[in-house]
Structures are given as structure tokens and as C-alpha cells.
């Protein structure tokens, strides 16, 4: 088999995925085009790999934002040590938000 039909079907499947179609709907449309089952399984596996890669990339961004917020919370806590009002927001608020972002990023990196 040549790779040209495979590449065309992958492009079609990724465009359908970007439109918001589920894996079952993409499978159904590819079957209607007459795609063989073995090629269909490879395309679905490739789509899942692409989706996981995109999710991991966004996970790294979420983790970076979370780490930055936690570091800012730490730095603000050091500078505002004598001011009780502002220190609490920096210590608890920014750090909690940063932890939330980091946990979201880690779950995306793990593929959950």
C-alpha cells in the first residue's frame, strides 16, 4: 500500500477531529469512504497519539503557569512579611491557585 492514501485519510481525520467530532463519528465517516479496517485502526491510533501530544504540550504550559504563581507567592510573602493583610493573599491565594494550575498540568501530562 502506498502512504499517500494514508496521509490523505490522516489529514481528513484530523480536520474532523478539529471540528469537534468524536472518535466514533470519525470512524463512521472513514468507513463510509471505504477505508479498510486495518488502515482505520492505524488512523485512530495516530489520532489518539496526536491528541495526547497536544494535551501534553498544554500540560507543560499549565505547569509553568502554576510554578510561576507559586514562585510569585513565595517572593511576595518574603517582601510583605511585616504586612499581615497582603501576606496572607500572597501566601495562601497565589500558592493555592498555583498548586491548582500545576495539578491540572500534571494531569494533562499524564494523559488523564
Tab-separated table of C-alpha atoms in Angstrom:
chain	number	residue	atom	x	y	z
A	1	UNK	CA	0.000	0.000	0.000
A	2	UNK	CA	1.216	3.469	-0.726
A	3	UNK	CA	1.381	6.040	2.036
A	4	UNK	CA	-0.443	8.678	0.024
A	5	UNK	CA	-3.993	7.463	0.861
A	6	UNK	CA	-2.924	7.037	4.486
A	7	UNK	CA	-1.694	10.640	4.654
A	8	UNK	CA	-4.863	11.909	2.999
A	9	UNK	CA	-7.030	9.963	5.438
A	10	UNK	CA	-4.987	11.208	8.407
A	11	UNK	CA	-5.476	14.793	7.223
A	12	UNK	CA	-9.207	14.184	6.829
A	13	UNK	CA	-9.410	12.600	10.279
A	14	UNK	CA	-7.507	15.432	11.956
A	15	UNK	CA	-9.713	18.023	10.283
A	16	UNK	CA	-12.792	16.138	11.510
A	17	UNK	CA	-11.280	15.974	14.977
A	18	UNK	CA	-10.640	19.729	14.948
A	19	UNK	CA	-14.288	20.264	14.050
A	20	UNK	CA	-15.182	18.548	17.328
A	21	UNK	CA	-16.275	15.124	16.106
A	22	UNK	CA	-15.771	12.177	18.434
A	23	UNK	CA	-13.660	9.147	17.587
A	24	UNK	CA	-16.768	7.073	16.793
A	25	UNK	CA	-18.078	9.692	14.373
A	26	UNK	CA	-14.706	9.929	12.657
A	27	UNK	CA	-14.567	6.136	12.377
A	28	UNK	CA	-18.045	6.095	10.848
A	29	UNK	CA	-17.169	8.738	8.256
A	30	UNK	CA	-13.947	6.963	7.325
A	31	UNK	CA	-15.832	3.679	6.931
A	32	UNK	CA	-18.294	5.420	4.620
A	33	UNK	CA	-15.330	6.469	2.470
A	34	UNK	CA	-14.381	2.791	2.159
A	35	UNK	CA	-11.330	2.730	4.410
A	36	UNK	CA	-10.089	-0.810	5.177
A	37	UNK	CA	-10.263	-1.912	8.832
A	38	UNK	CA	-6.505	-2.292	9.343
A	39	UNK	CA	-5.881	1.194	7.977
A	40	UNK	CA	-8.752	2.526	10.056
A	41	UNK	CA	-7.179	1.188	13.258
A	42	UNK	CA	-3.860	2.828	12.371
A	43	UNK	CA	-5.578	6.157	11.703
A	44	UNK	CA	-7.457	6.070	15.023
A	45	UNK	CA	-4.231	5.187	16.857
A	46	UNK	CA	-2.469	8.087	15.142
A	47	UNK	CA	-5.313	10.452	16.099
A	48	UNK	CA	-5.047	9.380	19.731
A	49	UNK	CA	-1.293	9.939	19.619
A	50	UNK	CA	-1.788	13.440	18.170
A	51	UNK	CA	-4.428	14.278	20.794
A	52	UNK	CA	-2.149	13.065	23.607
A	53	UNK	CA	0.762	15.126	22.273
A	54	UNK	CA	-1.386	18.262	22.166
A	55	UNK	CA	-2.648	17.591	25.673
A	56	UNK	CA	0.896	17.088	26.968
A	57	UNK	CA	2.049	20.353	25.396
A	58	UNK	CA	-0.787	22.244	27.066
A	59	UNK	CA	0.033	20.424	30.313
A	60	UNK	CA	3.554	21.817	30.286
A	61	UNK	CA	2.124	25.317	29.833
A	62	UNK	CA	-0.278	24.818	32.774
A	63	UNK	CA	2.615	23.567	34.937
A	64	UNK	CA	4.761	26.560	34.007
A	65	UNK	CA	1.964	28.969	34.922
A	66	UNK	CA	1.402	27.159	38.210
A	67	UNK	CA	5.083	27.155	39.106
A	68	UNK	CA	5.298	30.860	38.281
A	69	UNK	CA	2.324	31.658	40.504
A	70	UNK	CA	3.797	29.646	43.367
A	71	UNK	CA	7.150	31.399	42.972
A	72	UNK	CA	5.408	34.786	42.915
A	73	UNK	CA	3.514	33.834	46.052
A	74	UNK	CA	6.788	32.935	47.746
A	75	UNK	CA	8.520	36.154	46.678
A	76	UNK	CA	5.554	38.338	47.689
A	77	UNK	CA	5.431	36.564	51.046
A	78	UNK	CA	9.083	37.406	51.635
A	79	UNK	CA	8.614	41.067	50.722
A	80	UNK	CA	5.332	41.501	52.582
A	81	UNK	CA	6.382	39.665	55.752
A	82	UNK	CA	5.682	42.657	58.008
A	83	UNK	CA	2.310	43.495	56.387
A	84	UNK	CA	-0.178	40.892	57.595
A	85	UNK	CA	-3.006	41.676	55.156
A	86	UNK	CA	-1.128	41.395	51.874
A	87	UNK	CA	0.987	38.477	53.006
A	88	UNK	CA	-1.996	36.207	53.528
A	89	UNK	CA	-3.211	36.656	49.964
A	90	UNK	CA	0.266	36.029	48.592
A	91	UNK	CA	0.931	33.069	50.845
A	92	UNK	CA	-2.419	31.326	50.568
A	93	UNK	CA	-4.082	32.775	47.483
A	94	UNK	CA	-1.325	32.711	44.887
A	95	UNK	CA	0.118	29.475	46.194
A	96	UNK	CA	-3.258	27.703	46.150
A	97	UNK	CA	-4.011	28.936	42.643
A	98	UNK	CA	-0.511	27.895	41.546
A	99	UNK	CA	-0.965	24.420	43.010
A	100	UNK	CA	-4.285	24.095	41.168
A	101	UNK	CA	-2.698	25.053	37.853
A	102	UNK	CA	0.188	22.653	38.466
A	103	UNK	CA	-2.120	19.738	39.295
A	104	UNK	CA	-4.164	20.438	36.137
A	105	UNK	CA	-0.949	20.497	34.101
A	106	UNK	CA	0.328	17.266	35.615
A	107	UNK	CA	-2.960	15.511	34.899
A	108	UNK	CA	-2.738	16.653	31.263
A	109	UNK	CA	0.865	15.474	31.011
A	110	UNK	CA	-0.119	12.051	32.353
A	111	UNK	CA	-2.990	11.871	29.886
A	112	UNK	CA	-5.882	11.737	32.354
